[in-house]
Tab-separated table of C-alpha atoms and ligand atoms in Angstrom:
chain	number	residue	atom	x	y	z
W	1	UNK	CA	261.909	-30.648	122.722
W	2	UNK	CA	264.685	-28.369	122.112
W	3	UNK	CA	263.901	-26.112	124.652
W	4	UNK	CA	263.940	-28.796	127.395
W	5	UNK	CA	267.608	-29.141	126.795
W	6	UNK	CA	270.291	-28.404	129.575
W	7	UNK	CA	273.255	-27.520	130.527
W	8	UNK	CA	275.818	-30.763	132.466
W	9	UNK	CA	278.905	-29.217	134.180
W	10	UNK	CA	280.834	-31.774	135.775
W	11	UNK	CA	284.030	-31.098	137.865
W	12	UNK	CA	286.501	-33.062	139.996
W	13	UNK	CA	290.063	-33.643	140.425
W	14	UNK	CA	292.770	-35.066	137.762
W	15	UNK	CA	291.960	-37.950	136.347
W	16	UNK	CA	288.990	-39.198	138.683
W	17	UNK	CA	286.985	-40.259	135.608
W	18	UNK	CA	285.145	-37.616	134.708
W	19	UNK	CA	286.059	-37.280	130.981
W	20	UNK	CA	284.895	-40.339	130.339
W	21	UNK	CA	281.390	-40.605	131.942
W	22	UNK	CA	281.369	-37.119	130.119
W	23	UNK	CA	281.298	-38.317	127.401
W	24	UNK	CA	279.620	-41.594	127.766
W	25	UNK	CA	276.582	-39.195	128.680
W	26	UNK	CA	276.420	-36.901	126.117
W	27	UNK	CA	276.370	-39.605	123.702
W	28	UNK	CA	273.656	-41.640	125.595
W	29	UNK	CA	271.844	-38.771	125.754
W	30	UNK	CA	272.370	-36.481	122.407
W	31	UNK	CA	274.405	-33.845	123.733
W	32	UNK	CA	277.692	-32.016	122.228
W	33	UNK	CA	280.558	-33.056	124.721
W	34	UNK	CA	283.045	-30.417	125.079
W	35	UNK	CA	286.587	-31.180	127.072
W	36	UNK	CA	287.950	-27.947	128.550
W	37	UNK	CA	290.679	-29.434	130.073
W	38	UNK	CA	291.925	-30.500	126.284
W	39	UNK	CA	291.517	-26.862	125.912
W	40	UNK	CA	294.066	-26.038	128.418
W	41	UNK	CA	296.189	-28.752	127.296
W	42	UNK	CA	296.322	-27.468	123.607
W	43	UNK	CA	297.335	-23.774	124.836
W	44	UNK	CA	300.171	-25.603	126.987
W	45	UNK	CA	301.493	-27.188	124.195
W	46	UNK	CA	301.268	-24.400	122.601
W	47	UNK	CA	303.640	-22.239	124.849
W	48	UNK	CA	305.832	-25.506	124.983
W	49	UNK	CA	306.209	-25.182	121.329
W	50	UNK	CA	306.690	-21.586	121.483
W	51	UNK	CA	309.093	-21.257	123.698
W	52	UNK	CA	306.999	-19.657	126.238
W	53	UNK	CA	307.804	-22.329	129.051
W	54	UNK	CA	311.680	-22.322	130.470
W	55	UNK	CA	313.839	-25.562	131.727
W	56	UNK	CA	312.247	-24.594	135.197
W	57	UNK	CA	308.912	-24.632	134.010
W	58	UNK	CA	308.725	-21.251	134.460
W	59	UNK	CA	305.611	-19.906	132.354
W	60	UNK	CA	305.942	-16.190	130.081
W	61	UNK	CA	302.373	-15.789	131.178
W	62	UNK	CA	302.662	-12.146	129.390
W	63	UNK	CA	303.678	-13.568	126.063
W	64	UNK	CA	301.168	-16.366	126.404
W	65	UNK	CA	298.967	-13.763	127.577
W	66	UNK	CA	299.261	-11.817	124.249
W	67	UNK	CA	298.723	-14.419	122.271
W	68	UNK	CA	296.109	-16.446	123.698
W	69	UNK	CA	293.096	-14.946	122.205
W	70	UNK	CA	294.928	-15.993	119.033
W	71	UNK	CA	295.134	-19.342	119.190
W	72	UNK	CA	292.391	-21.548	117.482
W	73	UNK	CA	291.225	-24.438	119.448
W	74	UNK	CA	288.516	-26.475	117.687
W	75	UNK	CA	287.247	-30.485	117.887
W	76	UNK	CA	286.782	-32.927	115.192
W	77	UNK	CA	285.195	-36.142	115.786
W	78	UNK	CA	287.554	-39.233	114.369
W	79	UNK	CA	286.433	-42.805	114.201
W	80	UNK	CA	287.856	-43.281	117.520
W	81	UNK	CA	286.476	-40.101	119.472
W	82	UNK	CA	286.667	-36.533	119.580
W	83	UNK	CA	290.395	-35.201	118.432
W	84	UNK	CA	291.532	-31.638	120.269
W	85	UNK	CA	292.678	-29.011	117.053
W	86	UNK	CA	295.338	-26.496	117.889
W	87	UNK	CA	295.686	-24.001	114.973
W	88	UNK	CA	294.181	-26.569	112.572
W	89	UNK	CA	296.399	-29.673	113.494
W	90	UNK	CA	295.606	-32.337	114.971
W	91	UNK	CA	297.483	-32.692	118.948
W	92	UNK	CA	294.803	-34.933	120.950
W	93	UNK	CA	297.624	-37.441	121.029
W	94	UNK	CA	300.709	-34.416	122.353
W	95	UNK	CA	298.270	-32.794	124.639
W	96	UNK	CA	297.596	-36.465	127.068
W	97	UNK	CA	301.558	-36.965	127.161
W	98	UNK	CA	303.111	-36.388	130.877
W	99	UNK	CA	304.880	-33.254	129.449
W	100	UNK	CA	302.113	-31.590	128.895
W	101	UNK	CA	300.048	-32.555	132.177
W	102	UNK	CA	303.281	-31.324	134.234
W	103	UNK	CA	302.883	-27.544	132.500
W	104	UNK	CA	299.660	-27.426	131.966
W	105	UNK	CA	298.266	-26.829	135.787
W	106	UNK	CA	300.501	-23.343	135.919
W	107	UNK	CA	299.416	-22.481	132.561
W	108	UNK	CA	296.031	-22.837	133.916
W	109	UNK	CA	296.351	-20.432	136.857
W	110	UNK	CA	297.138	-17.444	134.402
W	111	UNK	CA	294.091	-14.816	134.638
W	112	UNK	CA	294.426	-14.039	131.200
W	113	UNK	CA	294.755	-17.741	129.859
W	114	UNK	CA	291.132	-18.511	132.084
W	115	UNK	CA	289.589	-15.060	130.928
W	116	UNK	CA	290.004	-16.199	127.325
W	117	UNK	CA	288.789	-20.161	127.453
W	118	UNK	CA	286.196	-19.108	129.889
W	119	UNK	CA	284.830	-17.013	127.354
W	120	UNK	CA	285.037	-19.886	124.048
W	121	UNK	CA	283.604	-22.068	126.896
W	122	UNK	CA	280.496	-20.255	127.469
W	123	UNK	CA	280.010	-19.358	123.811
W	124	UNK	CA	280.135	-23.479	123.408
W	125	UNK	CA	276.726	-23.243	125.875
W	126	UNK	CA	274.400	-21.243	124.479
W	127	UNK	CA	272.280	-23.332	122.833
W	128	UNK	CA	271.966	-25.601	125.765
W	129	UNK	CA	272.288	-29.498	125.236
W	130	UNK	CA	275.905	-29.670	126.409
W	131	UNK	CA	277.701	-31.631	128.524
W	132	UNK	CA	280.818	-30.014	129.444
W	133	UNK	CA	283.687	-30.910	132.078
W	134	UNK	CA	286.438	-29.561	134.038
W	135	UNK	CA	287.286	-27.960	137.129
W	136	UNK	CA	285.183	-24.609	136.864
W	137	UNK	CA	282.447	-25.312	135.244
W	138	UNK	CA	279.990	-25.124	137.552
W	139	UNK	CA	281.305	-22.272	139.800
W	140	UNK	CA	282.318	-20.334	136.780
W	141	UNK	CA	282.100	-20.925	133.188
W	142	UNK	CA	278.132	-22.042	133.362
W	143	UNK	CA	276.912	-21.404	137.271
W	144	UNK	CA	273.308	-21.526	136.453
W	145	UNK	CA	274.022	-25.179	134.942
W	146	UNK	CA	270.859	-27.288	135.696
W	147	UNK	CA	272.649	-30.424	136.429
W	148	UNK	CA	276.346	-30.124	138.392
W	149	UNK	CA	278.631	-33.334	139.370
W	150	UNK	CA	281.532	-33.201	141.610
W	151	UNK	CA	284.121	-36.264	140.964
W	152	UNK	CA	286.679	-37.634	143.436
W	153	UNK	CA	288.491	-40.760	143.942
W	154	UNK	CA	291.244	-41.350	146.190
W	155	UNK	CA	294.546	-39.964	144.504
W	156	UNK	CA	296.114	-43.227	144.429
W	157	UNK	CA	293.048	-44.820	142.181
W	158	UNK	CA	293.216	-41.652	140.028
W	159	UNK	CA	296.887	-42.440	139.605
W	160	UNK	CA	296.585	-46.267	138.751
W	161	UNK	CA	293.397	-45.620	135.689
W	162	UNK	CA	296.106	-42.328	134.362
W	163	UNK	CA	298.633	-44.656	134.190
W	164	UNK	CA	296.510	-47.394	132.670
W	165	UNK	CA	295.324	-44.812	130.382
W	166	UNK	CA	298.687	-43.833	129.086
W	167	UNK	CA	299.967	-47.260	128.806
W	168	UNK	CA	296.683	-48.654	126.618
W	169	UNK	CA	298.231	-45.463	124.408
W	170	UNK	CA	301.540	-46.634	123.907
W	171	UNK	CA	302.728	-44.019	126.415
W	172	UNK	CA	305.463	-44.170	128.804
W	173	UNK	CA	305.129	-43.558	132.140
W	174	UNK	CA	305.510	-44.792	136.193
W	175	UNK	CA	303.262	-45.250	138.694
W	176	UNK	CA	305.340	-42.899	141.231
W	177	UNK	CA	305.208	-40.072	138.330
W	178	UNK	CA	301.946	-39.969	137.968
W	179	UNK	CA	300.961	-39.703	141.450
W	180	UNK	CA	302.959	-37.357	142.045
W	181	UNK	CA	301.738	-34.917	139.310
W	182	UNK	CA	298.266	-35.722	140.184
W	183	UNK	CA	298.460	-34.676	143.547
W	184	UNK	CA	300.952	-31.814	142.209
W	185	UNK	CA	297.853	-30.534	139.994
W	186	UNK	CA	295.217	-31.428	142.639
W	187	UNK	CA	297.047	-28.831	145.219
W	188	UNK	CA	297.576	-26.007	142.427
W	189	UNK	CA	294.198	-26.716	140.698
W	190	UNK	CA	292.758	-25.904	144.270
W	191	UNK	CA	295.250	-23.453	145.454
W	192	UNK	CA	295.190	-20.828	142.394
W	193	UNK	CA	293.478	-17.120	142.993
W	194	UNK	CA	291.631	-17.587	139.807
W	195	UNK	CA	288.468	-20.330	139.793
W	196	UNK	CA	290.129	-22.447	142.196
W	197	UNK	CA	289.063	-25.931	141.703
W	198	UNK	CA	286.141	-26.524	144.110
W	199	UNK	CA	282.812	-27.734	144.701
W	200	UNK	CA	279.485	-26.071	143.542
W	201	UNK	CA	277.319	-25.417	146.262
W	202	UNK	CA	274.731	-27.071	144.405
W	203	UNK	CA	277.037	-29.905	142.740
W	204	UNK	CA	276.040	-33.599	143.687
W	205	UNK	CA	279.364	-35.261	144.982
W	206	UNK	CA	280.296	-38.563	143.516
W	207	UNK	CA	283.085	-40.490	144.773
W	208	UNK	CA	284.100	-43.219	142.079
W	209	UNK	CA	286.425	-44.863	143.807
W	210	UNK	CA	284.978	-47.994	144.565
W	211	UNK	CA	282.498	-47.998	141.588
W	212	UNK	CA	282.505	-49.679	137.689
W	213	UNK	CA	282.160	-47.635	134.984
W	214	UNK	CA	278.399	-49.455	134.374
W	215	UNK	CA	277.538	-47.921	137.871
W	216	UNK	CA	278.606	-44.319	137.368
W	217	UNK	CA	276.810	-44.791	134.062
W	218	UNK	CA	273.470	-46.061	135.824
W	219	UNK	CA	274.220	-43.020	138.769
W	220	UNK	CA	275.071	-40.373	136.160
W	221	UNK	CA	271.420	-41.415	134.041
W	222	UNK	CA	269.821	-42.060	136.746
W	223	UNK	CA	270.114	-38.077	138.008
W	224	UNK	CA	270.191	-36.646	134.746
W	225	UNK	CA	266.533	-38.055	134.043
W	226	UNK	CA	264.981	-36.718	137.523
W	227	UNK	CA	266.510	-33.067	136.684
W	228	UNK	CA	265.304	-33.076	133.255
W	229	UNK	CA	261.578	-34.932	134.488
W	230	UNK	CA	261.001	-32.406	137.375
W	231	UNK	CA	261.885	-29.513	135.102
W	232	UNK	CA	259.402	-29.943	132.619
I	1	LIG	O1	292.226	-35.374	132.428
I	1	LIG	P1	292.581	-34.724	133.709
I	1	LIG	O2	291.492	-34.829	134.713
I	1	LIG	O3	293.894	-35.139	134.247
I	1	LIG	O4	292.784	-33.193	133.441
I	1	LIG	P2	292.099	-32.273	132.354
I	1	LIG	O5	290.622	-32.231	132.579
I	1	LIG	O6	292.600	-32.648	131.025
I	1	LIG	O7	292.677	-30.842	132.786
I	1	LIG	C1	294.060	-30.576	132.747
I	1	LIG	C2	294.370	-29.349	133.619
I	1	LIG	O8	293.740	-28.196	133.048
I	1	LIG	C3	293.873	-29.391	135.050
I	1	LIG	O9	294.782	-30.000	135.951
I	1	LIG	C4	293.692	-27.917	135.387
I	1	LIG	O10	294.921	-27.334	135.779
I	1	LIG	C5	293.306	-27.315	134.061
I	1	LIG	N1	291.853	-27.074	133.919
I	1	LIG	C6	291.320	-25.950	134.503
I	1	LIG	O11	292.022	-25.202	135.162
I	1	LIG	N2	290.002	-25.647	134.315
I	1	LIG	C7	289.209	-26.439	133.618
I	1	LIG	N3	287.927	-26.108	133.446
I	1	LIG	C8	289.722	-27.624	133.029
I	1	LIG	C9	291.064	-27.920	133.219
């Protein structure tokens, strides 16, 4: 059976869901779940704690640069989910906090910062049976990926679930601060030289905004099984 396994990219915009039915698929179906976006997170909170990011929010991409390649970024599943590592500690909690989502979009545009996690990225895909998601994944970090979702939702309904997300954390946060750095990460995400955020070519679109989480589970099954039955 092991050779009938495949590769799941699946992309969309800041916060439109997609971590979650992510990982809600892997699970169903047996697959490791990798976040790359927690990736990018833990290097930005990295170069936070470094000193590598000024008052302006100004990034030293060529100290960051230097040391990316460096930095360890690992996962550990907890009894409540998978946990992001950075250099052996634990920082899934740091890494969801509004500080870190308001650096971590130019962080993410640095050639040599994508260069490096691209490259862990496709190393975490060689032996198939991954679901993976994030913005480049199927244009860049696995474009021969036999199964490719593309996630939007209006920004406003993106906003409302972040917000609800922080707050079921114990975070603090405001509606009008969230939207704004979701549509702030939307436009750089899609703006930036380097693996802009877009659409596969070959990506199936799904727009959540309307939908339950039961019916982008039932979707997200329902296309997984005809790509993996008409491949055998
Ligand atoms: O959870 P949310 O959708 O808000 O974002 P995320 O998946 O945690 O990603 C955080 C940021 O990392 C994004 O806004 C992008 O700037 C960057 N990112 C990226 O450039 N490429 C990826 N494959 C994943 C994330």
């Amino acid at each position: 059976m092991e050779q009938n396994k495949i590769i799941v990219a699946i992309d969309g915009y800041s916060s439109s869901g997609k971590s979650s039915m992510a990982k809600w698929l892997a699970s169903r179906i047996g697959y490791r779940y990798i976040d790359s976006g927690a990736m990018y997170r833990a290097v930005t909170l990295f170069a936070m704690d470094n000193g590598m990011i000024d008052s302006n929010g100004n990034v030293d991409a060529e100290a960051l640069g230097n040391e990316v390649d460096a930095i360890e970024i690992d996962f550990a599943i907890m009894p409540d989910g998978q946990h992001t590592l950075l250099n052996g500690a634990d920082v899934e909690r740091q890494i969801r906090s509004l500080e870190v989502s308001q650096h971590v979009s130019p962080v993410a545009a640095i050639p040599m910062i994508r260069k490096s996690l691209t490259r862990r990225q496709k190393e975490f895909g060689q032996q198939k049976g991954i679901v993976m998601d994030g913005r480049d994944i199927g244009t860049t970090v696995f474009p021969h990926a036999e199964m490719k979702v593309f996630v939007t939702a209006t920004p406003e309904t993106r906003a409302r679930r972040r917000l609800r997300e922080l707050e079921d954390k114990g975070m603090k946060a405001d509606y009008e601060s969230v939207l704004a750095n979701v549509i702030d990460r939307d436009h750089i995400d899609e703006t930036r030289a380097e693996s802009p955020l877009r659409k596969a070519a070959d990506a199936v679109v799904l727009d959540n905004s309307d939908m339950t989480p039961a019916m982008q589970q039932e979707w997200l099954l329902n296309l997984f099984n005809t790509i993996v039955c008409c491949k055998k």
